[in-house]
Amino acid sequence: KAGVTQTPRYLIKTRGQQVTLSCSPISGHRSVSWYQQTPGQGLQFLFEYFSETQRNKGNFPGRFSGRQFSNSRSEMNVSTLELGDSALYLCASSLVGVTDSGNTIYFGEGSWLTVV
Amino acid sequence: AQSVSQHNHHVILSEAASLELGCNYSYGGTVNLFWYVQYPGQHLQLLLKYFSGDPLVKGIKGFEAEFIKSKFSFNLRKPSVQWSDTAEYFCAVNARNTDKLIFGTGTRLQVFP
């Protein structure tokens, strides 16, 4: 079956702009979470959605937001981009969430965002 | 707050050497534990996970990890590494009352033939 699909794979934005990243989870998966990966900070949790509701949120400013649609696809948005937002943004999906019955989280290949 | 420490940032080994990567976490409650691997240019893949039961967990590609609750540790081991094990390895923890993974900073493993 197809894995977690993220688009776009690479993009360059200018400071102050906004960006929307898209994630299609594995078919049947209802939980989608987002992570930011940078060389300095490693992998940091952004937020997690389940059945169109945000269940958990990490320690990121309000410029970072997300949503999930009825088909479980998810988008994350970053407004007023800063240079420090340059990172690999990873989407992950699982059936119902990690804490439920030991379901595995599967990661996509990520979207590389460069802010100039 | 939860945190995960991976003490080895960069490990260099020759093929056939044994590997042990340390992972310690801080959280007082029940946790789920994971090791993920990221090969060059590829996405994160699950190596193994511990949820309950036998604290010695076997994963893919000959990797195993042992959960020692008293030491808050979940070290990754492989008796004989191969060049193809060159990758970055991430330990992650999930507290049972949340749905987010807390990752360590990763360990870069280089294996030379």
PDB file of C-alpha atoms in Angstrom:
ATOM      1  CA  LYS A   1       0.000   0.000   0.000  1.00  0.00           C
ATOM      2  CA  ALA A   2       1.115   3.571  -0.599  1.00  0.00           C
ATOM      3  CA  GLY A   3       3.034   5.260   2.175  1.00  0.00           C
ATOM      4  CA  VAL A   4       2.664   8.705   3.658  1.00  0.00           C
ATOM      5  CA  THR A   5       2.825  11.263   0.860  1.00  0.00           C
ATOM      6  CA  GLN A   6       3.956  14.818   1.364  1.00  0.00           C
ATOM      7  CA  THR A   7       3.860  17.689  -1.080  1.00  0.00           C
ATOM      8  CA  PRO A   8       5.696  19.697  -2.103  1.00  0.00           C
ATOM      9  CA  ARG A   9       9.029  17.970  -1.522  1.00  0.00           C
ATOM     10  CA  TYR A  10      11.097  21.133  -1.849  1.00  0.00           C
ATOM     11  CA  LEU A  11      10.232  24.788  -1.697  1.00  0.00           C
ATOM     12  CA  ILE A  12      11.870  28.154  -1.203  1.00  0.00           C
ATOM     13  CA  LYS A  13      10.028  31.058   0.384  1.00  0.00           C
ATOM     14  CA  THR A  14      10.899  34.592   1.371  1.00  0.00           C
ATOM     15  CA  ARG A  15      10.766  35.942   4.897  1.00  0.00           C
ATOM     16  CA  GLY A  16       7.305  37.207   5.732  1.00  0.00           C
ATOM     17  CA  GLN A  17       5.525  34.910   3.305  1.00  0.00           C
ATOM     18  CA  GLN A  18       3.319  32.033   4.326  1.00  0.00           C
ATOM     19  CA  VAL A  19       3.478  28.402   3.278  1.00  0.00           C
ATOM     20  CA  THR A  20       1.100  25.449   3.219  1.00  0.00           C
ATOM     21  CA  LEU A  21       2.341  21.877   3.262  1.00  0.00           C
ATOM     22  CA  SER A  22       0.187  18.888   2.501  1.00  0.00           C
ATOM     23  CA  CYS A  23       0.173  15.333   3.807  1.00  0.00           C
ATOM     24  CA  SER A  24      -1.789  12.302   2.669  1.00  0.00           C
ATOM     25  CA  PRO A  25      -1.685   9.529   5.270  1.00  0.00           C
ATOM     26  CA  ILE A  26      -1.635   5.836   4.598  1.00  0.00           C
ATOM     27  CA  SER A  27      -5.058   4.656   3.558  1.00  0.00           C
ATOM     28  CA  GLY A  28      -7.153   3.885   6.627  1.00  0.00           C
ATOM     29  CA  HIS A  29      -4.960   5.857   8.995  1.00  0.00           C
ATOM     30  CA  ARG A  30      -6.847   8.488  10.963  1.00  0.00           C
ATOM     31  CA  SER A  31      -4.065  10.034  13.015  1.00  0.00           C
ATOM     32  CA  VAL A  32      -1.702  12.526  11.395  1.00  0.00           C
ATOM     33  CA  SER A  33       1.107  14.270  13.205  1.00  0.00           C
ATOM     34  CA  TRP A  34       3.677  16.811  12.104  1.00  0.00           C
ATOM     35  CA  TYR A  35       7.315  17.223  13.117  1.00  0.00           C
ATOM     36  CA  GLN A  36       9.999  19.763  12.367  1.00  0.00           C
ATOM     37  CA  GLN A  37      13.529  18.460  11.818  1.00  0.00           C
ATOM     38  CA  THR A  38      16.522  20.796  11.961  1.00  0.00           C
ATOM     39  CA  PRO A  39      20.234  20.070  12.493  1.00  0.00           C
ATOM     40  CA  GLY A  40      20.307  22.061  15.706  1.00  0.00           C
ATOM     41  CA  GLN A  41      17.034  21.082  17.344  1.00  0.00           C
ATOM     42  CA  GLY A  42      16.530  17.588  15.968  1.00  0.00           C
ATOM     43  CA  LEU A  43      12.975  16.318  15.579  1.00  0.00           C
ATOM     44  CA  GLN A  44      10.351  18.357  17.353  1.00  0.00           C
ATOM     45  CA  PHE A  45       6.652  17.624  17.589  1.00  0.00           C
ATOM     46  CA  LEU A  46       4.366  20.249  16.105  1.00  0.00           C
ATOM     47  CA  PHE A  47       0.840  18.856  16.426  1.00  0.00           C
ATOM     48  CA  GLU A  48      -1.329  15.802  15.968  1.00  0.00           C
ATOM     49  CA  TYR A  49      -4.767  15.475  14.430  1.00  0.00           C
ATOM     50  CA  PHE A  50      -7.285  12.716  14.734  1.00  0.00           C
ATOM     51  CA  SER A  51     -10.681  12.762  13.057  1.00  0.00           C
ATOM     52  CA  GLU A  52     -10.306  16.424  12.110  1.00  0.00           C
ATOM     53  CA  THR A  53      -9.537  17.458  15.714  1.00  0.00           C
ATOM     54  CA  GLN A  54      -6.217  18.609  17.081  1.00  0.00           C
ATOM     55  CA  ARG A  55      -5.368  16.250  19.933  1.00  0.00           C
ATOM     56  CA  ASN A  56      -1.911  17.443  20.882  1.00  0.00           C
ATOM     57  CA  LYS A  57       0.208  20.479  20.260  1.00  0.00           C
ATOM     58  CA  GLY A  58       3.909  21.055  20.701  1.00  0.00           C
ATOM     59  CA  ASN A  59       5.700  24.194  21.826  1.00  0.00           C
ATOM     60  CA  PHE A  60       5.610  26.211  18.637  1.00  0.00           C
ATOM     61  CA  PRO A  61       4.295  29.754  18.144  1.00  0.00           C
ATOM     62  CA  GLY A  62       0.843  30.416  16.793  1.00  0.00           C
ATOM     63  CA  ARG A  63       2.309  31.069  13.340  1.00  0.00           C
ATOM     64  CA  PHE A  64       2.304  27.294  12.980  1.00  0.00           C
ATOM     65  CA  SER A  65      -1.137  25.850  12.423  1.00  0.00           C
ATOM     66  CA  GLY A  66      -2.703  22.809  10.894  1.00  0.00           C
ATOM     67  CA  ARG A  67      -5.908  21.128  10.014  1.00  0.00           C
ATOM     68  CA  GLN A  68      -7.218  17.754   8.993  1.00  0.00           C
ATOM     69  CA  PHE A  69      -9.917  17.025   6.480  1.00  0.00           C
ATOM     70  CA  SER A  70     -12.635  14.395   6.550  1.00  0.00           C
ATOM     71  CA  ASN A  71     -10.555  12.114   4.337  1.00  0.00           C
ATOM     72  CA  SER A  72      -7.729  12.304   6.943  1.00  0.00           C
ATOM     73  CA  ARG A  73      -5.494  14.381   4.666  1.00  0.00           C
ATOM     74  CA  SER A  74      -3.770  17.122   6.594  1.00  0.00           C
ATOM     75  CA  GLU A  75      -2.222  20.481   5.898  1.00  0.00           C
ATOM     76  CA  MET A  76       0.070  22.600   7.980  1.00  0.00           C
ATOM     77  CA  ASN A  77       0.518  26.297   7.516  1.00  0.00           C
ATOM     78  CA  VAL A  78       3.290  28.606   8.616  1.00  0.00           C
ATOM     79  CA  SER A  79       2.587  32.314   8.412  1.00  0.00           C
ATOM     80  CA  THR A  80       5.027  35.221   8.499  1.00  0.00           C
ATOM     81  CA  LEU A  81       7.977  32.972   7.735  1.00  0.00           C
ATOM     82  CA  GLU A  82      11.257  33.522   9.529  1.00  0.00           C
ATOM     83  CA  LEU A  83      14.736  32.347   8.529  1.00  0.00           C
ATOM     84  CA  GLY A  84      14.674  29.928  11.466  1.00  0.00           C
ATOM     85  CA  ASP A  85      11.687  28.138   9.980  1.00  0.00           C
ATOM     86  CA  SER A  86      13.967  26.561   7.389  1.00  0.00           C
ATOM     87  CA  ALA A  87      13.693  22.866   8.102  1.00  0.00           C
ATOM     88  CA  LEU A  88      12.483  19.484   6.989  1.00  0.00           C
ATOM     89  CA  TYR A  89       8.820  19.134   7.907  1.00  0.00           C
ATOM     90  CA  LEU A  90       7.776  15.544   8.443  1.00  0.00           C
ATOM     91  CA  CYS A  91       4.293  14.157   8.457  1.00  0.00           C
ATOM     92  CA  ALA A  92       3.495  10.855  10.123  1.00  0.00           C
ATOM     93  CA  SER A  93       0.378   8.739  10.204  1.00  0.00           C
ATOM     94  CA  SER A  94      -0.947   5.894  12.272  1.00  0.00           C
ATOM     95  CA  LEU A  95      -4.206   4.030  12.607  1.00  0.00           C
ATOM     96  CA  VAL A  96      -5.479   5.709  15.735  1.00  0.00           C
ATOM     97  CA  GLY A  97      -2.466   7.204  17.489  1.00  0.00           C
ATOM     98  CA  VAL A  98       0.578   5.844  19.251  1.00  0.00           C
ATOM     99  CA  THR A  99      -0.954   5.410  22.653  1.00  0.00           C
ATOM    100  CA  ASP A 100      -3.743   3.243  21.323  1.00  0.00           C
ATOM    101  CA  SER A 101      -2.830  -0.436  21.258  1.00  0.00           C
ATOM    102  CA  GLY A 102       0.731   0.079  20.188  1.00  0.00           C
ATOM    103  CA  ASN A 103       0.094   1.299  16.676  1.00  0.00           C
ATOM    104  CA  THR A 104       3.152   2.155  14.662  1.00  0.00           C
ATOM    105  CA  ILE A 105       3.742   5.633  13.316  1.00  0.00           C
ATOM    106  CA  TYR A 106       4.849   5.813   9.693  1.00  0.00           C
ATOM    107  CA  PHE A 107       6.722   8.827   8.376  1.00  0.00           C
ATOM    108  CA  GLY A 108       6.669  10.500   4.994  1.00  0.00           C
ATOM    109  CA  GLU A 109       9.764  11.712   3.175  1.00  0.00           C
ATOM    110  CA  GLY A 110       9.177  15.260   4.292  1.00  0.00           C
ATOM    111  CA  SER A 111       8.958  18.704   2.771  1.00  0.00           C
ATOM    112  CA  TRP A 112      12.174  20.695   2.658  1.00  0.00           C
ATOM    113  CA  LEU A 113      11.435  24.357   3.331  1.00  0.00           C
ATOM    114  CA  THR A 114      14.082  27.001   2.815  1.00  0.00           C
ATOM    115  CA  VAL A 115      13.338  30.544   3.912  1.00  0.00           C
ATOM    116  CA  VAL A 116      15.529  33.240   2.378  1.00  0.00           C
TER     117      VAL A 116
ATOM    118  CA  ALA B   1       8.468  17.566  30.957  1.00  0.00           C
ATOM    119  CA  GLN B   2       9.577  14.546  28.983  1.00  0.00           C
ATOM    120  CA  SER B   3      13.013  14.481  27.430  1.00  0.00           C
ATOM    121  CA  VAL B   4      15.186  11.967  25.624  1.00  0.00           C
ATOM    122  CA  SER B   5      18.974  11.902  25.711  1.00  0.00           C
ATOM    123  CA  GLN B   6      21.171  10.189  23.187  1.00  0.00           C
ATOM    124  CA  HIS B   7      24.696  10.506  24.492  1.00  0.00           C
ATOM    125  CA  ASN B   8      26.529   9.321  21.385  1.00  0.00           C
ATOM    126  CA  HIS B   9      26.272  11.993  18.721  1.00  0.00           C
ATOM    127  CA  HIS B  10      28.616  10.396  16.216  1.00  0.00           C
ATOM    128  CA  VAL B  11      29.825   6.805  16.199  1.00  0.00           C
ATOM    129  CA  ILE B  12      32.370   5.388  13.778  1.00  0.00           C
ATOM    130  CA  LEU B  13      32.816   1.639  13.493  1.00  0.00           C
ATOM    131  CA  SER B  14      34.372  -0.922  11.228  1.00  0.00           C
ATOM    132  CA  GLU B  15      32.246  -3.647   9.703  1.00  0.00           C
ATOM    133  CA  ALA B  16      31.617  -6.609  12.031  1.00  0.00           C
ATOM    134  CA  ALA B  17      32.111  -4.470  15.140  1.00  0.00           C
ATOM    135  CA  SER B  18      29.419  -4.538  17.797  1.00  0.00           C
ATOM    136  CA  LEU B  19      27.165  -1.547  18.306  1.00  0.00           C
ATOM    137  CA  GLU B  20      25.443  -0.100  21.325  1.00  0.00           C
ATOM    138  CA  LEU B  21      23.725   3.272  21.201  1.00  0.00           C
ATOM    139  CA  GLY B  22      22.548   4.784  24.432  1.00  0.00           C
ATOM    140  CA  CYS B  23      19.114   6.261  25.044  1.00  0.00           C
ATOM    141  CA  ASN B  24      17.825   7.610  28.332  1.00  0.00           C
ATOM    142  CA  TYR B  25      14.514   9.294  28.933  1.00  0.00           C
ATOM    143  CA  SER B  26      12.981  11.276  31.711  1.00  0.00           C
ATOM    144  CA  TYR B  27       9.367  10.621  32.539  1.00  0.00           C
ATOM    145  CA  GLY B  28       7.879   9.105  35.620  1.00  0.00           C
ATOM    146  CA  GLY B  29       4.927   7.338  34.082  1.00  0.00           C
ATOM    147  CA  THR B  30       4.381   4.487  31.674  1.00  0.00           C
ATOM    148  CA  VAL B  31       6.022   4.970  28.317  1.00  0.00           C
ATOM    149  CA  ASN B  32       6.220   3.484  24.858  1.00  0.00           C
ATOM    150  CA  LEU B  33       9.722   3.424  23.404  1.00  0.00           C
ATOM    151  CA  PHE B  34      10.961   3.467  19.830  1.00  0.00           C
ATOM    152  CA  TRP B  35      14.071   3.444  17.720  1.00  0.00           C
ATOM    153  CA  TYR B  36      13.855   4.959  14.256  1.00  0.00           C
ATOM    154  CA  VAL B  37      16.518   4.969  11.559  1.00  0.00           C
ATOM    155  CA  GLN B  38      17.033   7.480   8.777  1.00  0.00           C
ATOM    156  CA  TYR B  39      19.242   6.262   5.948  1.00  0.00           C
ATOM    157  CA  PRO B  40      20.873   8.928   3.781  1.00  0.00           C
ATOM    158  CA  GLY B  41      18.243  10.546   1.606  1.00  0.00           C
ATOM    159  CA  GLN B  42      15.436   8.403   2.965  1.00  0.00           C
ATOM    160  CA  HIS B  43      12.570   8.868   5.383  1.00  0.00           C
ATOM    161  CA  LEU B  44      12.399   7.761   8.987  1.00  0.00           C
ATOM    162  CA  GLN B  45      11.760   4.058   9.385  1.00  0.00           C
ATOM    163  CA  LEU B  46      10.819   2.169  12.504  1.00  0.00           C
ATOM    164  CA  LEU B  47      13.524  -0.216  13.714  1.00  0.00           C
ATOM    165  CA  LEU B  48      11.755  -1.523  16.767  1.00  0.00           C
ATOM    166  CA  LYS B  49       9.356  -0.554  19.506  1.00  0.00           C
ATOM    167  CA  TYR B  50       8.538  -1.482  23.074  1.00  0.00           C
ATOM    168  CA  PHE B  51       5.050  -1.216  24.494  1.00  0.00           C
ATOM    169  CA  SER B  52       4.870  -3.938  27.121  1.00  0.00           C
ATOM    170  CA  GLY B  53       6.002  -7.477  27.901  1.00  0.00           C
ATOM    171  CA  ASP B  54       9.505  -8.783  27.313  1.00  0.00           C
ATOM    172  CA  PRO B  55      11.899  -5.866  27.846  1.00  0.00           C
ATOM    173  CA  LEU B  56      14.272  -7.271  25.212  1.00  0.00           C
ATOM    174  CA  VAL B  57      12.840  -6.273  21.883  1.00  0.00           C
ATOM    175  CA  LYS B  58      14.025  -7.523  18.525  1.00  0.00           C
ATOM    176  CA  GLY B  59      13.621  -5.388  15.447  1.00  0.00           C
ATOM    177  CA  ILE B  60      14.481  -5.453  11.798  1.00  0.00           C
ATOM    178  CA  LYS B  61      17.939  -5.972  10.313  1.00  0.00           C
ATOM    179  CA  GLY B  62      19.318  -7.717  13.388  1.00  0.00           C
ATOM    180  CA  PHE B  63      18.813  -4.825  15.789  1.00  0.00           C
ATOM    181  CA  GLU B  64      17.575  -5.271  19.331  1.00  0.00           C
ATOM    182  CA  ALA B  65      16.974  -3.016  22.301  1.00  0.00           C
ATOM    183  CA  GLU B  66      16.569  -3.575  25.991  1.00  0.00           C
ATOM    184  CA  PHE B  67      14.226  -1.575  28.169  1.00  0.00           C
ATOM    185  CA  ILE B  68      15.607  -1.174  31.685  1.00  0.00           C
ATOM    186  CA  LYS B  69      12.919   0.594  33.651  1.00  0.00           C
ATOM    187  CA  SER B  70      15.077   1.245  36.705  1.00  0.00           C
ATOM    188  CA  LYS B  71      17.621   3.060  34.556  1.00  0.00           C
ATOM    189  CA  PHE B  72      15.103   4.805  32.296  1.00  0.00           C
ATOM    190  CA  SER B  73      17.087   3.425  29.390  1.00  0.00           C
ATOM    191  CA  PHE B  74      16.356   1.827  26.041  1.00  0.00           C
ATOM    192  CA  ASN B  75      19.723   1.110  24.451  1.00  0.00           C
ATOM    193  CA  LEU B  76      19.988  -0.141  20.884  1.00  0.00           C
ATOM    194  CA  ARG B  77      22.356  -2.995  20.056  1.00  0.00           C
ATOM    195  CA  LYS B  78      23.584  -4.968  17.093  1.00  0.00           C
ATOM    196  CA  PRO B  79      26.251  -7.656  17.443  1.00  0.00           C
ATOM    197  CA  SER B  80      27.857  -7.102  14.045  1.00  0.00           C
ATOM    198  CA  VAL B  81      27.302  -3.958  11.989  1.00  0.00           C
ATOM    199  CA  GLN B  82      27.433  -3.710   8.222  1.00  0.00           C
ATOM    200  CA  TRP B  83      28.361  -0.849   5.929  1.00  0.00           C
ATOM    201  CA  SER B  84      24.665  -0.578   5.033  1.00  0.00           C
ATOM    202  CA  ASP B  85      23.878   0.337   8.653  1.00  0.00           C
ATOM    203  CA  THR B  86      25.381   3.765   8.055  1.00  0.00           C
ATOM    204  CA  ALA B  87      22.539   6.089   9.002  1.00  0.00           C
ATOM    205  CA  GLU B  88      21.180   8.353  11.691  1.00  0.00           C
ATOM    206  CA  TYR B  89      19.422   6.658  14.593  1.00  0.00           C
ATOM    207  CA  PHE B  90      16.749   8.293  16.704  1.00  0.00           C
ATOM    208  CA  CYS B  91      15.360   7.159  20.013  1.00  0.00           C
ATOM    209  CA  ALA B  92      11.830   8.316  20.796  1.00  0.00           C
ATOM    210  CA  VAL B  93       9.511   8.167  23.751  1.00  0.00           C
ATOM    211  CA  ASN B  94       5.784   8.471  23.983  1.00  0.00           C
ATOM    212  CA  ALA B  95       4.040   8.873  27.305  1.00  0.00           C
ATOM    213  CA  ARG B  96       0.974   6.701  27.523  1.00  0.00           C
ATOM    214  CA  ASN B  97      -1.307   9.681  28.134  1.00  0.00           C
ATOM    215  CA  THR B  98      -0.228  11.599  25.025  1.00  0.00           C
ATOM    216  CA  ASP B  99      -0.054  10.988  21.312  1.00  0.00           C
ATOM    217  CA  LYS B 100       3.213  12.719  20.556  1.00  0.00           C
ATOM    218  CA  LEU B 101       6.689  11.336  20.149  1.00  0.00           C
ATOM    219  CA  ILE B 102       9.589  13.021  21.896  1.00  0.00           C
ATOM    220  CA  PHE B 103      12.775  12.363  19.956  1.00  0.00           C
ATOM    221  CA  GLY B 104      16.380  12.354  21.016  1.00  0.00           C
ATOM    222  CA  THR B 105      18.827  14.438  19.003  1.00  0.00           C
ATOM    223  CA  GLY B 106      19.985  11.413  17.054  1.00  0.00           C
ATOM    224  CA  THR B 107      23.200   9.452  16.674  1.00  0.00           C
ATOM    225  CA  ARG B 108      25.020   9.444  13.391  1.00  0.00           C
ATOM    226  CA  LEU B 109      26.564   6.039  12.715  1.00  0.00           C
ATOM    227  CA  GLN B 110      29.266   5.582  10.115  1.00  0.00           C
ATOM    228  CA  VAL B 111      30.412   2.062   9.286  1.00  0.00           C
ATOM    229  CA  PHE B 112      33.552   1.607   7.245  1.00  0.00           C
ATOM    230  CA  PRO B 113      34.259  -1.547   5.225  1.00  0.00           C
TER     231      PRO B 113
END
